[in-house]
PDB file of C-alpha atoms in Angstrom:
ATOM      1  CA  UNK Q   1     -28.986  27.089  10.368  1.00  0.00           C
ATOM      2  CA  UNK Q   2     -32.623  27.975   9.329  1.00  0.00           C
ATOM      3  CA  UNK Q   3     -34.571  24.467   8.267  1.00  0.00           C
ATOM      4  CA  UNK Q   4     -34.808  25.906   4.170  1.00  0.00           C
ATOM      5  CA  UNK Q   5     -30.812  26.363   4.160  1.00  0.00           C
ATOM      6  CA  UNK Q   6     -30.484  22.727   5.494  1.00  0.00           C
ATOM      7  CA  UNK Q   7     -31.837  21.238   2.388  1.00  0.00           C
ATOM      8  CA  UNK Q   8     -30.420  22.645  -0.412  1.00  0.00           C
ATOM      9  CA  UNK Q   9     -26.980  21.622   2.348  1.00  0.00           C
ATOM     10  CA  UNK Q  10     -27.966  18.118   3.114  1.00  0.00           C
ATOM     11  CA  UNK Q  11     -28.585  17.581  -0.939  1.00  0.00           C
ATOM     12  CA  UNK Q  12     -25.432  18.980  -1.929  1.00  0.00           C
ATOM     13  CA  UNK Q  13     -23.317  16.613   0.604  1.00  0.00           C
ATOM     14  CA  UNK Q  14     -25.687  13.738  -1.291  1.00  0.00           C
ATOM     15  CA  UNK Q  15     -24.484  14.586  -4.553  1.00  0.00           C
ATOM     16  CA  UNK Q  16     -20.743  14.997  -3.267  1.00  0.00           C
ATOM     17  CA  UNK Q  17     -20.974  11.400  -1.690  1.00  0.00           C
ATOM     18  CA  UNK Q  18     -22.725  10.171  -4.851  1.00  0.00           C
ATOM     19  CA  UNK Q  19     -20.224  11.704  -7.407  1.00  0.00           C
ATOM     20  CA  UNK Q  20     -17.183  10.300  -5.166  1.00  0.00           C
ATOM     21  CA  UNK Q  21     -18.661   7.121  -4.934  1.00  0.00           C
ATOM     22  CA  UNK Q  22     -18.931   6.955  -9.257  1.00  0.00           C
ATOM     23  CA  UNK Q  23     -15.659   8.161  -9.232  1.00  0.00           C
ATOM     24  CA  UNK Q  24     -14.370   5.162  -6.580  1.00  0.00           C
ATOM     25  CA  UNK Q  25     -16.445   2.130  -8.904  1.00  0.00           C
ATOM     26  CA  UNK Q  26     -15.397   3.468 -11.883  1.00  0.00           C
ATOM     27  CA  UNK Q  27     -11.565   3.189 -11.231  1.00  0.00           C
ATOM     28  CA  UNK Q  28      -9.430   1.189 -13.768  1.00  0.00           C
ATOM     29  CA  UNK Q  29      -7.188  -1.470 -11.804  1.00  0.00           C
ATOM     30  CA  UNK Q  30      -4.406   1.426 -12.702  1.00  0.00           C
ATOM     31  CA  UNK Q  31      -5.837   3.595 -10.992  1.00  0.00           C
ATOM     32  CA  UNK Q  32      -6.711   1.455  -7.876  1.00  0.00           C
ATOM     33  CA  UNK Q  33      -3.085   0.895  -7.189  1.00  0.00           C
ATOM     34  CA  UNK Q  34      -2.128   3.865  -7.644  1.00  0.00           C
ATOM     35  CA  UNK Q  35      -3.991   4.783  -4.892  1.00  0.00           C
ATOM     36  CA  UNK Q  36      -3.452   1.927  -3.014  1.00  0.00           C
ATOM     37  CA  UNK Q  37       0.078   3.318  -3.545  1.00  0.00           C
ATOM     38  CA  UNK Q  38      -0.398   6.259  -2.444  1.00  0.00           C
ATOM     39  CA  UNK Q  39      -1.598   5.013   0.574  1.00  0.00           C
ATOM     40  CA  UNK Q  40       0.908   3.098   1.331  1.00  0.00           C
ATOM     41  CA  UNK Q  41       3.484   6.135   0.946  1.00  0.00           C
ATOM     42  CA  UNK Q  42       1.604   7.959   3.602  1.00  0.00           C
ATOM     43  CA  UNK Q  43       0.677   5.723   6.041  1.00  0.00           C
ATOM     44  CA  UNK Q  44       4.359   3.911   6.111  1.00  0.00           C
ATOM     45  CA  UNK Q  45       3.625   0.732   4.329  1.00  0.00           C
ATOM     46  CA  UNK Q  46       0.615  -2.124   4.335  1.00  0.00           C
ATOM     47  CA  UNK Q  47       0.211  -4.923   6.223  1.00  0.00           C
ATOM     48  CA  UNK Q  48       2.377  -7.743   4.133  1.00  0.00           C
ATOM     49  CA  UNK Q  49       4.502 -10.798   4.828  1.00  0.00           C
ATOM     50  CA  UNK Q  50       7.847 -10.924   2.915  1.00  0.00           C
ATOM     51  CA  UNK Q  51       9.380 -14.310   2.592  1.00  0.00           C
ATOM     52  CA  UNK Q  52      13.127 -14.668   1.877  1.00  0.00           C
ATOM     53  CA  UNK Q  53      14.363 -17.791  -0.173  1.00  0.00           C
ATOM     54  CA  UNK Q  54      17.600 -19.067  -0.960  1.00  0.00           C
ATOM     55  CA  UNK Q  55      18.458 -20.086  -4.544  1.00  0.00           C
ATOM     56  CA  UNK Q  56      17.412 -23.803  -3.927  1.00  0.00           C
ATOM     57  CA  UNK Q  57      13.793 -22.843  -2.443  1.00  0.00           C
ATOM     58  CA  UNK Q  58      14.706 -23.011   1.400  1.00  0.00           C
ATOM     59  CA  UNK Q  59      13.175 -20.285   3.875  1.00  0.00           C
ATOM     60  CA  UNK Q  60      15.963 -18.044   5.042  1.00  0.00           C
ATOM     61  CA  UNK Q  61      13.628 -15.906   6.674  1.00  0.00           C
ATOM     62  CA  UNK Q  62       9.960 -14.306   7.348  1.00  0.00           C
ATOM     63  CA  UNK Q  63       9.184 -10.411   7.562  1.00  0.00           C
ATOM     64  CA  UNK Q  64       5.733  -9.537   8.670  1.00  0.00           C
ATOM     65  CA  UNK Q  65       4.253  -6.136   9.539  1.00  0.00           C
ATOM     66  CA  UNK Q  66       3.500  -2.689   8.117  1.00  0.00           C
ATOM     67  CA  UNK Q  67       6.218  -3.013   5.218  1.00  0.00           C
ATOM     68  CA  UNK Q  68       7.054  -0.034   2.575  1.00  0.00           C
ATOM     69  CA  UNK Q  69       9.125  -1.677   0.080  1.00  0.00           C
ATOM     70  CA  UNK Q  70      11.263  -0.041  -2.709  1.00  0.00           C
ATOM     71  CA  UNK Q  71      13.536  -1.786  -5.506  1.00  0.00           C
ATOM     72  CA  UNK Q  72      16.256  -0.741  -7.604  1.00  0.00           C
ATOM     73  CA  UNK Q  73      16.594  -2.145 -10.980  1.00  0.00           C
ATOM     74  CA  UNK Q  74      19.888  -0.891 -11.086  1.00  0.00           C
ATOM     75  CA  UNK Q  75      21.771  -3.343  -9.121  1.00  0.00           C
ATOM     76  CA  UNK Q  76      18.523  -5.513  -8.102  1.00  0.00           C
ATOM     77  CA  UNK Q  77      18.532  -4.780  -4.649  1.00  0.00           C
ATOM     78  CA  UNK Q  78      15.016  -4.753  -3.005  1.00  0.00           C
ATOM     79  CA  UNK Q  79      15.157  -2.382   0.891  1.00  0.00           C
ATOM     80  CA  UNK Q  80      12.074  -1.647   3.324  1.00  0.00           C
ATOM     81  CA  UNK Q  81      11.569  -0.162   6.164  1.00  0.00           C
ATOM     82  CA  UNK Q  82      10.248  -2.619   8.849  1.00  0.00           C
ATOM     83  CA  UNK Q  83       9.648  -1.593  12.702  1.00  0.00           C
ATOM     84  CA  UNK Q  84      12.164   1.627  12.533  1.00  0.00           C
ATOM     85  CA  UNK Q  85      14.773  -0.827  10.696  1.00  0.00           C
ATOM     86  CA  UNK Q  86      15.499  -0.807   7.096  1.00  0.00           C
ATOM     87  CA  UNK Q  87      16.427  -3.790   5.978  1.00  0.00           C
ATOM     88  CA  UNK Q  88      17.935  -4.136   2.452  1.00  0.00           C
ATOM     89  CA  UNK Q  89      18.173  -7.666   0.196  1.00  0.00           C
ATOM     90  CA  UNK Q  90      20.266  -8.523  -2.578  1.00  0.00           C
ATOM     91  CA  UNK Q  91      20.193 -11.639  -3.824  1.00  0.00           C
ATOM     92  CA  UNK Q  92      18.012 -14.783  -2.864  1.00  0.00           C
ATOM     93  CA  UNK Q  93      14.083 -14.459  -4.231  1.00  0.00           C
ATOM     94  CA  UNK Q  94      11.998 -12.339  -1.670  1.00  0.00           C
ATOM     95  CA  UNK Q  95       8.245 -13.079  -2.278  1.00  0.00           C
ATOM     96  CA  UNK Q  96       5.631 -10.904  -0.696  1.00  0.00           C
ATOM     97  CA  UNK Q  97       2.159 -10.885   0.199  1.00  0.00           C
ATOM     98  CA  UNK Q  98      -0.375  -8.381   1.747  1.00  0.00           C
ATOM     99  CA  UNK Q  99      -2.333  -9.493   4.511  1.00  0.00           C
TER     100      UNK Q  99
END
């Protein structure tokens, strides 16, 4: 590539970085998970820790890893897939956290 092509180049990926950039700081919180979201989807889940608890408040058990998790408001059962495994809750008050 000739040296006066590699300007008018070099300023145009500039602008593209600079107009992305805008775009990324100018995101609503909406739109931030949304695409944290969409993330997610595609890469199989993000780093959280899901914590089980019985009715009374006692630990019945700890899920940690890459976790995609879905809920259905029809019968409020929460499933996700952890480690090839899906595991699927109803009842007891799951709390999770990303990491």
């Amino acid at each position: 590539m000739k040296k006066k092509h590699l300007v008018p180049a070099l300023c145009g990926i500039v602008l593209a970085a600079a107009a992305l950039a805008a775009v990324c700081v100018s995101c609503t919180a909406s739109q931030r998970r949304e695409i944290k979201s969409t993330v997610s989807d595609y890469t199989g889940g993000l780093n959280r820790r899901a914590t089980l608890y019985s009715s009374t408040g006692e630990v019945i058990k700890v899920y940690e890893g890459k976790i995609d998790i879905t809920s259905s408001s029809e019968n409020g059962a929460v499933f996700f897939d952890l480690n090839g495994k899906r595991i699927w809750i109803k009842g007891g008050i799951l709390v999770v956290e990303e990491l």
